[in-house]
Amino acid sequence: MIKAIRGFNDILPDEIKFWEYIIDTSKKVFKSFGYKEIIIPILEKTDLFLRTIGEATDIVEKEMYTFSDKKGNSITLRPEATAGIIRAYLEHNLYTKETITKLYLIGPMFRYERPQKGRYRQFYQIDAEVLGEERPLVDAEILVMVRQLLNNIGIDDVQIEINSLGCKKCRGLYIKKLISFLEGRKDELCSDCRRRLNINPLRILDCKVEGCRKVIQEAPIILDYLCNECSNHFSDLKTYLGQLELPFIVNPLMVRGLDYYTRTTFEVTTKKLGSQNAVVAGGRYDNLIKELGGPDIPAIGFAMGIERLVLLLKEKGFKPYITPLIFVASLGEDAKKEAINLVKNLREASFSVEMDYSLKSLKAQLKRADKLNAKYVLIIGEDELANEEIIIRDMEKANQEKIKKDYILNYLKEKNL
Ligand code: HAM
């Protein structure tokens, strides 16, 4: 039997309840913060990711699904959403239509990582980007929105971590300091970090190997090297977060796995997911739009992994809301004819309705209704047919009453299902 590809998951109907809930809740929050949805292709030209994410990152070095199409063009399944959103933003000149553009995207991303709990090769992100504003008030607003998204979804046991990676100027200076410090401790670093030292030294700060962690604890931190502008930007952000009563911690070792970030970066972490501890992650990328050939437009954004949110909700024992189901049971050919029309009318009135297609015994029909978790069963037998009545059975309370056929719609409407 053919099975799914490793790291690629089927999301079955029971699980979809969680997904729908997360997506619906997020869309409502996005709306209240003025975001609009964008849908872009899953495949992009490989160059787009090389030029945005950075050639010396894990994503580009090892994790991209890159193929040649029939004409030999190199194309890649998107490993993240930001690059494609900017490509679309520039291609359609969205910046000429409004000075600040707030977009969100929900969809699958692909990374050839080692699959484990909370880490898959096809996974889904809810991604949001604000293009066109560099002031730290926007950074604060984004973090408030992230908090509200998680609160509204029902995830509260998390920590917001922030950092600043400075601008090209001050980060360059810091990287020089960092390299010279790490050169002196090179023997204590793992082989991966020794290799990274010359190509992407910031990533060393993220290494989980014990020996490296010891060295990193003593390394210079970027926050001590920020230029005045970057330092003010970061301290203004912290002031706003204080005013907005948003708890956070500063983690000067947070560097993120993509190269495009400048100034503010952030992650929302949890202790509940083992090593895949980031639920939400993002930051500012003020140079990226220009580097891709666009105007000098600052931007900031984040993405959260839907699978990780689902794991957290399940861990909490959360039960997603399910639209109550009405089951229509009938006894005998004539009653069944009546039932068919009743089902049609109820569905037209937007109730969620199932019926029995065969002519099974009432017992068998009630058994199926129970299996489907029906809240009410409407029963039409020969007597009811003759008296223009319907029996309505409350499955939870296990009681039933008879009502006139003509009142059934109003009766159910009053139940507010
Ligand atoms: P990222 O940190 O690579 O950032 O991913 C963001 C989130 O996607 C993670 O915190 C996690 O919840 C989820 N995620 C990432 N990889 C996987 C995986 N293999 N399996 C399951 N979930 C995963 C970005 O992608 C940036 N584009 C975020 C951003 C938007 N920055 C600015 N704008």
XYZ file of N, CA and C in Angstrom, residues 204 207 251 352:
12
model
N 25.796 30.812 15.647
C 26.462 30.084 16.744
C 25.734 30.357 18.068
N 23.263 27.734 18.979
C 23.670 26.329 19.042
C 23.238 25.708 20.373
N 15.813 38.560 25.192
C 16.743 37.444 25.020
C 17.801 37.848 23.990
N -27.664 22.030 10.574
C -26.801 20.938 10.170
C -27.598 19.638 10.356
